[in-house]
Coordinates of C-alpha atoms in Angstrom, one line a residue:
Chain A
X147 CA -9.6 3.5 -19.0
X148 CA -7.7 6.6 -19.9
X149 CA -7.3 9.0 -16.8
X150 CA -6.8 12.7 -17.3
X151 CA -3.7 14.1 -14.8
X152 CA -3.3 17.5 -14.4
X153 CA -0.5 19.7 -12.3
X154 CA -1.2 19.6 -8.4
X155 CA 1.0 20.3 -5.8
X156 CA 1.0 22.7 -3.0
X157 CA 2.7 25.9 -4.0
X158 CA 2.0 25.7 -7.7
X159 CA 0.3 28.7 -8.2
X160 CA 3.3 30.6 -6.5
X161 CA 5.9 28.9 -8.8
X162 CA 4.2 29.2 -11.9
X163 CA 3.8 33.0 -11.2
X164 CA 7.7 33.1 -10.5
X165 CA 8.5 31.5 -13.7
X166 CA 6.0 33.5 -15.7
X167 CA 7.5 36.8 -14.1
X168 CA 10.9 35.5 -15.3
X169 CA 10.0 35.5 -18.9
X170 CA 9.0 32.0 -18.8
X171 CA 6.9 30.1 -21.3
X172 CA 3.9 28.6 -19.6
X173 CA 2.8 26.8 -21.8
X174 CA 5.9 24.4 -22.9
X175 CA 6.8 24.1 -18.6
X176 CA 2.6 23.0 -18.6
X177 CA 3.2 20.5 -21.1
X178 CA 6.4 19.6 -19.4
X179 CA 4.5 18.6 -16.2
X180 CA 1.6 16.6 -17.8
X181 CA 4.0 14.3 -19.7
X182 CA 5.9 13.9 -16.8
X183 CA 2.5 12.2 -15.5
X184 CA 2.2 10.1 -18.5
X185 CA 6.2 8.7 -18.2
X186 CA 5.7 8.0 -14.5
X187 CA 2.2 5.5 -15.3
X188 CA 3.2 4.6 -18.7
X189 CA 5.3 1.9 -17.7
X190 CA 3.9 0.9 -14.6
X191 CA 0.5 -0.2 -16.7
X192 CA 3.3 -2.4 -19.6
X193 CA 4.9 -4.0 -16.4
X194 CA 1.6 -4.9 -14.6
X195 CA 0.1 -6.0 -17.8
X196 CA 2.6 -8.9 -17.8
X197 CA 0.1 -10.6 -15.5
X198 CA -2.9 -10.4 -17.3
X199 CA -1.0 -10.9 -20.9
X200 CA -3.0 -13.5 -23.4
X201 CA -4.0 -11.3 -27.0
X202 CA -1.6 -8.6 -26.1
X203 CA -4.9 -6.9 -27.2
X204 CA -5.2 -4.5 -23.7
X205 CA -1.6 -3.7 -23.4
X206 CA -2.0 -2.8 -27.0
X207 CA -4.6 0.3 -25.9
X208 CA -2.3 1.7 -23.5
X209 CA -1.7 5.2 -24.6
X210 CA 1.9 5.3 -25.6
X211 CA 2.3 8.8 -27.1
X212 CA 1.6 11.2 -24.8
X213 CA -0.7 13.7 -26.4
X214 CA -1.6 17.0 -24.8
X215 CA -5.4 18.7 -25.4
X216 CA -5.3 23.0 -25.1
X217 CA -8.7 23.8 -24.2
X218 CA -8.5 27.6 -24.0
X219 CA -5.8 27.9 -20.9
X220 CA -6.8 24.2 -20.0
X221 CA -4.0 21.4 -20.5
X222 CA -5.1 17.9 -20.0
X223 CA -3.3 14.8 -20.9
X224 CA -4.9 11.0 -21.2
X225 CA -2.6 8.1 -19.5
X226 CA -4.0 4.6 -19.2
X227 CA -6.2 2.4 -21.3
X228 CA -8.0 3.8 -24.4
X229 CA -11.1 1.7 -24.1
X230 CA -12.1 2.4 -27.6
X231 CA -9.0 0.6 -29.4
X232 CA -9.5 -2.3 -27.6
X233 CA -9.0 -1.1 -23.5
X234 CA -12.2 -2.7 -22.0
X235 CA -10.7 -5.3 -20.2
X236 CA -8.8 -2.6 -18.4
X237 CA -12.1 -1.9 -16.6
X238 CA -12.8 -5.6 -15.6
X239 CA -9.0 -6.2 -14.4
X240 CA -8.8 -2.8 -12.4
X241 CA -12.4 -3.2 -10.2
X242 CA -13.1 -6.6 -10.3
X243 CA -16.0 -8.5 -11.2
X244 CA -17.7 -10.5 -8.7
X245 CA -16.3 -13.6 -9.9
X246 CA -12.9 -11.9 -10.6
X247 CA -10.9 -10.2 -7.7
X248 CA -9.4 -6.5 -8.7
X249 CA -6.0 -6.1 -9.8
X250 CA -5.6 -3.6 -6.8
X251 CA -1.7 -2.9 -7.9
X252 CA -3.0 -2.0 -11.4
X253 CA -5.9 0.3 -10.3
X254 CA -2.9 1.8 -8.0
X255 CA -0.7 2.2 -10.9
X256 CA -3.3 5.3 -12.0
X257 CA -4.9 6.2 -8.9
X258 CA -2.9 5.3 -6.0
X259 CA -2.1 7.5 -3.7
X260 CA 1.2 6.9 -4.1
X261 CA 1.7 7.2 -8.1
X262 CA 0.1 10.6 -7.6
X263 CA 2.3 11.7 -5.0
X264 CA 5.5 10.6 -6.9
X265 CA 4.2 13.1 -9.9
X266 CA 3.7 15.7 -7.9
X267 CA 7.5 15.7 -6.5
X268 CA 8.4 15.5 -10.3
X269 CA 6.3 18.1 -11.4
X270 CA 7.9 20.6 -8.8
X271 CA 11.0 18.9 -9.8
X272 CA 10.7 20.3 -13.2
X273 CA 8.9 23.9 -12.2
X274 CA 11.7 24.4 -9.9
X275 CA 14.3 23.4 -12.3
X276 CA 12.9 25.2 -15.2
X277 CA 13.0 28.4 -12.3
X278 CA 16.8 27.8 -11.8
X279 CA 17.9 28.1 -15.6
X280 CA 15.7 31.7 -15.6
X281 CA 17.7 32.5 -12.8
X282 CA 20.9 31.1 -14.8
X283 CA 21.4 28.6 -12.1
Chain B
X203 CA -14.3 -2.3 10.2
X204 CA -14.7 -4.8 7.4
X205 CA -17.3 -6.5 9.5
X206 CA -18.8 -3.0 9.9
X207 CA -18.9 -2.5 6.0
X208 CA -20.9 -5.7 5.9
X209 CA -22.9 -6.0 8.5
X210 CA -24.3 -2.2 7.4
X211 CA -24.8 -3.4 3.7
X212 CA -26.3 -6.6 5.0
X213 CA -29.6 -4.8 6.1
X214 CA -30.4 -3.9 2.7
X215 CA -31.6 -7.1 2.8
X216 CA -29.2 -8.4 -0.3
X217 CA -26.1 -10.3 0.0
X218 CA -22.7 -9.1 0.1
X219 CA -19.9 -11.1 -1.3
X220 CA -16.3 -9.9 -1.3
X221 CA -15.7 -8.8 -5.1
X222 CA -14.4 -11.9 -6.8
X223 CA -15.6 -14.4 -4.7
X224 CA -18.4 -16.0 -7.0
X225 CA -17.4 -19.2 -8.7
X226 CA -17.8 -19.3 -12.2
X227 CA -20.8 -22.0 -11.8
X228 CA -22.5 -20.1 -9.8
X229 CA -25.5 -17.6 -10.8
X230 CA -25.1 -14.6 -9.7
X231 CA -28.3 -13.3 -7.5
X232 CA -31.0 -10.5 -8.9
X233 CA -29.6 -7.9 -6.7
X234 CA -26.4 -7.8 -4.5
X235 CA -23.8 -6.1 -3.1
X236 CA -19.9 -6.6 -3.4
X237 CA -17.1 -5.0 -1.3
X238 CA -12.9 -5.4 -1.7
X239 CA -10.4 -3.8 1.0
X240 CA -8.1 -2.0 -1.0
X241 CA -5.7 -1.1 1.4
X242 CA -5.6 -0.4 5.7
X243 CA -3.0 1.8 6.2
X244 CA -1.5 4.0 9.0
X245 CA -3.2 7.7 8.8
X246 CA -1.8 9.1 11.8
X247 CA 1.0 8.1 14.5
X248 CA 2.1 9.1 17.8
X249 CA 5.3 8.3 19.5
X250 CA 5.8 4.9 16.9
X251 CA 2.3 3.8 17.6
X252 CA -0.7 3.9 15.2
X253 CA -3.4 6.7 16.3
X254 CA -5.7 6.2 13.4
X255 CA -5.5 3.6 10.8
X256 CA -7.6 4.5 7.3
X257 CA -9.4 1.6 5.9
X258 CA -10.0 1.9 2.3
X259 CA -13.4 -0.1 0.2
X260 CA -14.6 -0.6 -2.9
X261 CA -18.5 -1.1 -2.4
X262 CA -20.4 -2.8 -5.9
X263 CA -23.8 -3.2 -6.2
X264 CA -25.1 -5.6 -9.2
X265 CA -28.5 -5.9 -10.1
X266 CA -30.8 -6.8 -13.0
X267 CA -32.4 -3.8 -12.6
X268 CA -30.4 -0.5 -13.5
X269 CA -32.7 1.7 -11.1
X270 CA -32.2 -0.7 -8.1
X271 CA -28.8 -0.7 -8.9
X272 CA -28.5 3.3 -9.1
X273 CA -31.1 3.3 -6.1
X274 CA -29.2 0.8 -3.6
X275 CA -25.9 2.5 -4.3
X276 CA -27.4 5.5 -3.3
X277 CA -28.8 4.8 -0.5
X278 CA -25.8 2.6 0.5
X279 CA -23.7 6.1 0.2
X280 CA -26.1 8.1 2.5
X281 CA -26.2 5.1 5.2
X282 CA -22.1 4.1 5.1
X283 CA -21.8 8.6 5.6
X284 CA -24.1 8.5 8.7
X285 CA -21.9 5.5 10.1
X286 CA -18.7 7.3 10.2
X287 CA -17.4 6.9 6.3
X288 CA -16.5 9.1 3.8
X289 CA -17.3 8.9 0.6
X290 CA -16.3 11.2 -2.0
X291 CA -17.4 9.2 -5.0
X292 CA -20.8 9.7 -6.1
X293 CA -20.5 6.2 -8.3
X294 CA -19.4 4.8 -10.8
X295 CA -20.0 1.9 -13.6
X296 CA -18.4 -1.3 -12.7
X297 CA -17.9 -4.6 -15.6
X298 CA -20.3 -7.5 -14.9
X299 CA -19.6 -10.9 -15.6
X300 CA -23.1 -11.6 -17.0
X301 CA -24.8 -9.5 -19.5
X302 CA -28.2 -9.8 -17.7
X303 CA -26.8 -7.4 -14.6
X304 CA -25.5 -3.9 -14.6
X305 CA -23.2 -2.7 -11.6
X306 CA -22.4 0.7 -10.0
X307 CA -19.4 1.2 -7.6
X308 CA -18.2 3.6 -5.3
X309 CA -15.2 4.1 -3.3
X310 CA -15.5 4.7 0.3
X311 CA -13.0 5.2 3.2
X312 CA -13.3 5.2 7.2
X313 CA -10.8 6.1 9.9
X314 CA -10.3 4.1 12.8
X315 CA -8.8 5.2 15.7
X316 CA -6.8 2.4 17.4
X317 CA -5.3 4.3 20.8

Protein backbone atom coordinates (compact mmCIF):
# COMPACT_ATOMS: atom_id res chain seq x y z
CA UNK A 1 0.00 0.00 0.00
CA UNK A 2 0.93 3.59 -0.39
CA UNK A 3 3.19 4.73 2.61
CA UNK A 4 3.38 8.38 3.64
CA UNK A 5 7.43 9.59 4.24
CA UNK A 6 8.01 12.56 5.85
CA UNK A 7 11.53 14.49 6.62
CA UNK A 8 13.45 12.89 9.71
CA UNK A 9 16.84 13.18 10.60
CA UNK A 10 18.62 14.30 13.54
CA UNK A 11 19.36 17.99 13.33
CA UNK A 12 16.48 18.95 11.03
CA UNK A 13 14.89 21.31 13.03
CA UNK A 14 18.40 23.22 13.34
CA UNK A 15 18.91 23.19 9.55
CA UNK A 16 15.69 24.10 8.46
CA UNK A 17 15.83 27.17 10.80
CA UNK A 18 19.37 28.07 9.21
CA UNK A 19 17.95 28.02 5.72
CA UNK A 20 14.75 29.83 6.71
CA UNK A 21 16.99 32.63 8.37
CA UNK A 22 18.87 32.78 5.07
CA UNK A 23 15.98 33.78 3.08
CA UNK A 24 15.17 30.32 2.14
CA UNK A 25 11.94 29.00 0.73
CA UNK A 26 10.61 26.28 2.98
CA UNK A 27 8.32 25.12 1.28
CA UNK A 28 10.03 24.20 -2.24
CA UNK A 29 13.41 22.59 0.09
CA UNK A 30 10.12 20.52 1.87
CA UNK A 31 8.97 19.36 -1.27
CA UNK A 32 12.51 18.77 -2.20
CA UNK A 33 13.05 16.22 0.58
CA UNK A 34 9.69 14.21 0.23
CA UNK A 35 10.37 13.46 -3.51
CA UNK A 36 13.61 12.56 -2.66
CA UNK A 37 11.78 9.71 -0.58
CA UNK A 38 9.64 8.77 -3.44
CA UNK A 39 12.90 8.54 -6.15
CA UNK A 40 14.84 6.39 -3.54
CA UNK A 41 11.54 3.60 -3.26
CA UNK A 42 10.20 4.20 -6.54
CA UNK A 43 12.37 1.96 -8.30
CA UNK A 44 13.18 -0.36 -5.71
CA UNK A 45 9.23 -1.52 -5.82
CA UNK A 46 9.55 -1.76 -10.33
CA UNK A 47 12.76 -3.91 -9.69
CA UNK A 48 11.32 -6.20 -7.04
CA UNK A 49 8.13 -6.43 -8.89
CA UNK A 50 9.98 -8.33 -11.59
CA UNK A 51 9.48 -11.39 -9.30
CA UNK A 52 5.98 -11.33 -8.77
CA UNK A 53 5.17 -10.03 -12.59
CA UNK A 54 2.01 -11.99 -14.32
CA UNK A 55 -0.91 -9.04 -15.28
CA UNK A 56 1.56 -6.26 -14.79
CA UNK A 57 -1.69 -5.23 -13.00
CA UNK A 58 0.32 -4.42 -9.33
CA UNK A 59 3.38 -2.83 -10.78
CA UNK A 60 0.81 -0.84 -12.70
CA UNK A 61 -0.50 0.87 -9.11
CA UNK A 62 2.85 1.89 -8.10
CA UNK A 63 2.69 5.54 -7.65
CA UNK A 64 4.85 6.94 -10.37
CA UNK A 65 4.33 10.75 -10.06
CA UNK A 66 5.28 11.91 -7.03
CA UNK A 67 2.49 14.13 -5.67
CA UNK A 68 2.84 16.26 -2.63
CA UNK A 69 -0.40 16.95 -0.18
CA UNK A 70 -0.16 20.72 1.89
CA UNK A 71 -2.22 20.32 4.78
CA UNK A 72 -1.78 23.63 6.48
CA UNK A 73 2.17 23.56 7.29
CA UNK A 74 1.93 19.58 6.85
CA UNK A 75 3.75 18.06 3.67
CA UNK A 76 3.15 14.47 3.05
CA UNK A 77 3.91 12.41 0.06
CA UNK A 78 2.40 8.73 -0.88
CA UNK A 79 5.25 6.15 -2.29
CA UNK A 80 4.26 2.47 -2.84
CA UNK A 81 1.14 0.71 -4.00
CA UNK A 82 -2.13 2.58 -4.61
CA UNK A 83 -4.47 -0.22 -3.52
CA UNK A 84 -7.39 1.42 -5.10
CA UNK A 85 -6.08 1.24 -8.84
CA UNK A 86 -5.44 -2.12 -8.65
CA UNK A 87 -2.45 -2.38 -5.60
CA UNK A 88 -4.09 -5.23 -3.41
CA UNK A 89 -1.84 -7.79 -4.12
CA UNK A 90 0.83 -5.46 -2.72
CA UNK A 91 -0.55 -6.38 0.70
CA UNK A 92 -0.61 -10.25 0.13
CA UNK A 93 3.11 -10.25 -1.41
CA UNK A 94 4.64 -7.78 1.36
CA UNK A 95 3.13 -9.87 4.75
CA UNK A 96 2.49 -13.10 3.55
CA UNK A 97 -0.41 -15.30 3.77
CA UNK A 98 -0.22 -18.39 5.61
CA UNK A 99 0.08 -20.34 2.54
CA UNK A 100 2.37 -17.68 0.94
CA UNK A 101 5.71 -16.68 2.52
CA UNK A 102 6.39 -12.62 2.58
CA UNK A 103 8.30 -10.97 0.06
CA UNK A 104 10.59 -9.66 3.10
CA UNK A 105 12.93 -7.66 0.42
CA UNK A 106 9.75 -5.94 -0.90
CA UNK A 107 8.20 -5.03 2.56
CA UNK A 108 11.99 -3.65 3.07
CA UNK A 109 11.94 -1.73 0.02
CA UNK A 110 9.28 0.72 2.09
CA UNK A 111 9.95 0.00 5.52
CA UNK A 112 13.29 -1.28 6.02
CA UNK A 113 15.44 0.05 8.16
CA UNK A 114 17.72 0.57 5.75
CA UNK A 115 15.65 2.42 2.79
CA UNK A 116 14.81 4.79 5.58
CA UNK A 117 18.17 5.42 6.62
CA UNK A 118 19.41 6.00 2.98
CA UNK A 119 16.59 8.97 2.76
CA UNK A 120 17.51 10.47 5.60
CA UNK A 121 21.37 10.96 4.41
CA UNK A 122 19.65 12.42 1.13
CA UNK A 123 17.38 14.56 2.73
CA UNK A 124 20.31 16.33 4.73
CA UNK A 125 22.07 15.91 1.54
CA UNK A 126 19.76 18.29 -0.11
CA UNK A 127 19.04 20.71 3.22
CA UNK A 128 22.64 21.04 3.47
CA UNK A 129 23.21 21.72 -0.14
CA UNK A 130 20.37 23.97 -0.54
CA UNK A 131 22.26 25.87 2.79
CA UNK A 132 25.56 26.20 0.76
CA UNK A 133 24.00 28.06 -2.36
CA UNK A 134 22.41 30.69 0.43
CA UNK A 135 25.77 30.99 1.66
CA UNK A 136 26.94 31.27 -2.22
CA UNK A 137 29.03 28.21 -1.67
CA UNK B 1 14.38 -16.80 20.41
CA UNK B 2 12.32 -18.15 17.60
CA UNK B 3 11.51 -21.14 19.71
CA UNK B 4 10.67 -18.49 22.41
CA UNK B 5 8.21 -16.75 20.01
CA UNK B 6 6.54 -20.13 19.63
CA UNK B 7 6.56 -21.74 22.44
CA UNK B 8 4.84 -18.41 24.21
CA UNK B 9 2.12 -18.32 21.37
CA UNK B 10 1.68 -21.95 21.70
CA UNK B 11 -0.18 -21.62 25.07
CA UNK B 12 -2.91 -19.80 23.61
CA UNK B 13 -3.88 -23.06 22.93
CA UNK B 14 -3.96 -22.48 18.83
CA UNK B 15 -1.37 -23.53 16.46
CA UNK B 16 1.44 -21.58 15.13
CA UNK B 17 2.63 -22.15 11.68
CA UNK B 18 5.50 -20.11 10.12
CA UNK B 19 3.64 -17.60 7.69
CA UNK B 20 3.52 -19.47 4.39
CA UNK B 21 3.85 -22.72 5.42
CA UNK B 22 0.19 -24.08 4.71
CA UNK B 23 -0.14 -26.09 1.52
CA UNK B 24 -2.61 -25.05 -0.73
CA UNK B 25 -4.77 -28.43 0.12
CA UNK B 26 -4.77 -27.81 3.31
CA UNK B 27 -7.79 -25.99 5.38
CA UNK B 28 -6.69 -23.60 7.28
CA UNK B 29 -7.80 -24.02 11.14
CA UNK B 30 -10.72 -21.81 12.95
CA UNK B 31 -8.21 -19.89 14.82
CA UNK B 32 -4.31 -19.77 14.61
CA UNK B 33 -1.38 -18.02 14.87
CA UNK B 34 1.48 -17.31 12.19
CA UNK B 35 4.96 -15.91 12.75
CA UNK B 36 7.98 -14.97 9.98
CA UNK B 37 11.67 -13.83 11.11
CA UNK B 38 12.23 -10.97 9.23
CA UNK B 39 15.71 -10.38 9.94
CA UNK B 40 18.48 -11.24 13.20
CA UNK B 41 20.76 -8.73 13.04
CA UNK B 42 23.75 -7.41 15.11
CA UNK B 43 22.41 -4.43 17.52
CA UNK B 44 25.35 -3.89 19.44
CA UNK B 45 29.21 -5.03 19.30
CA UNK B 46 32.15 -5.04 21.45
CA UNK B 47 35.72 -5.47 20.40
CA UNK B 48 34.42 -7.54 16.90
CA UNK B 49 32.06 -9.66 18.85
CA UNK B 50 28.22 -9.44 18.94
CA UNK B 51 26.87 -8.08 22.40
CA UNK B 52 23.31 -8.14 21.51
CA UNK B 53 21.76 -9.44 18.40
CA UNK B 54 17.97 -7.96 17.63
CA UNK B 55 15.63 -10.46 16.32
CA UNK B 56 12.89 -9.13 14.33
CA UNK B 57 8.92 -11.07 13.86
CA UNK B 58 6.01 -10.70 12.16
CA UNK B 59 3.30 -12.36 14.60
CA UNK B 60 -0.42 -13.15 12.47
CA UNK B 61 -3.29 -14.33 13.98
CA UNK B 62 -6.20 -15.71 11.60
CA UNK B 63 -9.41 -16.56 12.71
CA UNK B 64 -13.09 -16.95 11.65
CA UNK B 65 -14.06 -14.81 14.13
CA UNK B 66 -12.96 -11.00 13.82
CA UNK B 67 -13.21 -10.47 17.76
CA UNK B 68 -10.99 -13.57 18.57
CA UNK B 69 -8.78 -12.36 16.03
CA UNK B 70 -8.63 -8.67 17.49
CA UNK B 71 -8.80 -10.43 21.04
CA UNK B 72 -5.76 -13.01 20.62
CA UNK B 73 -3.63 -10.43 18.95
CA UNK B 74 -4.13 -8.47 21.85
CA UNK B 75 -3.50 -10.44 24.33
CA UNK B 76 -0.53 -11.97 22.33
CA UNK B 77 1.02 -8.25 22.44
CA UNK B 78 0.57 -7.87 26.26
CA UNK B 79 2.08 -11.51 26.94
CA UNK B 80 5.24 -11.30 24.17
CA UNK B 81 5.92 -7.35 26.28
CA UNK B 82 5.99 -9.16 29.65
CA UNK B 83 8.55 -11.80 28.09
CA UNK B 84 11.15 -9.38 27.11
CA UNK B 85 9.69 -8.07 23.53
CA UNK B 86 8.88 -4.88 22.19
CA UNK B 87 6.29 -4.15 20.34
CA UNK B 88 5.51 -0.92 18.96
CA UNK B 89 2.73 -1.93 16.65
CA UNK B 90 -0.67 -2.00 18.03
CA UNK B 91 -1.85 -4.26 14.80
CA UNK B 92 -2.55 -4.33 11.74
CA UNK B 93 -4.85 -6.08 8.89
CA UNK B 94 -3.04 -8.86 7.20
CA UNK B 95 -4.56 -10.66 3.48
CA UNK B 96 -6.06 -14.15 4.03
CA UNK B 97 -6.04 -16.73 1.66
CA UNK B 98 -9.65 -17.78 2.35
CA UNK B 99 -12.44 -15.52 2.52
CA UNK B 100 -13.98 -17.28 5.56
CA UNK B 101 -10.99 -15.87 7.96
CA UNK B 102 -9.82 -12.34 8.77
CA UNK B 103 -6.18 -11.79 10.10
CA UNK B 104 -4.45 -9.04 12.27
CA UNK B 105 -0.63 -8.66 12.46
CA UNK B 106 1.81 -7.07 14.43
CA UNK B 107 5.40 -6.55 14.37
CA UNK B 108 7.39 -7.40 17.30
CA UNK B 109 11.19 -7.24 18.10
CA UNK B 110 13.43 -8.74 21.05
CA UNK B 111 17.13 -8.25 21.91
CA UNK B 112 19.24 -10.91 22.78
CA UNK B 113 22.28 -10.62 24.44
CA UNK B 114 24.78 -13.21 23.24
CA UNK B 115 28.14 -12.34 25.54
Amino acid sequence: MAKKFGIQFEGFNELIKDFENLGGDIRLITEDCLKAAHEIVTPKLKADMNRHHRTGDTEKSIKINPTITWEGTTASIDVGFKISQGGLPSIFLMYGTPRMPKDTKLYNDIYGGAVRKLIAQRQEEILQDAIQKRLGG
Amino acid sequence: MEDKLIELLTTFGFPVRRQGSLSSNENYPDTFFTFWNNNESEHSAYDNETFNAEHDFDVNCYSTDPTKAYDLLRQARILLKNNGFVIASRGHDVASDEDSHIGRGMNVLILNNEQ
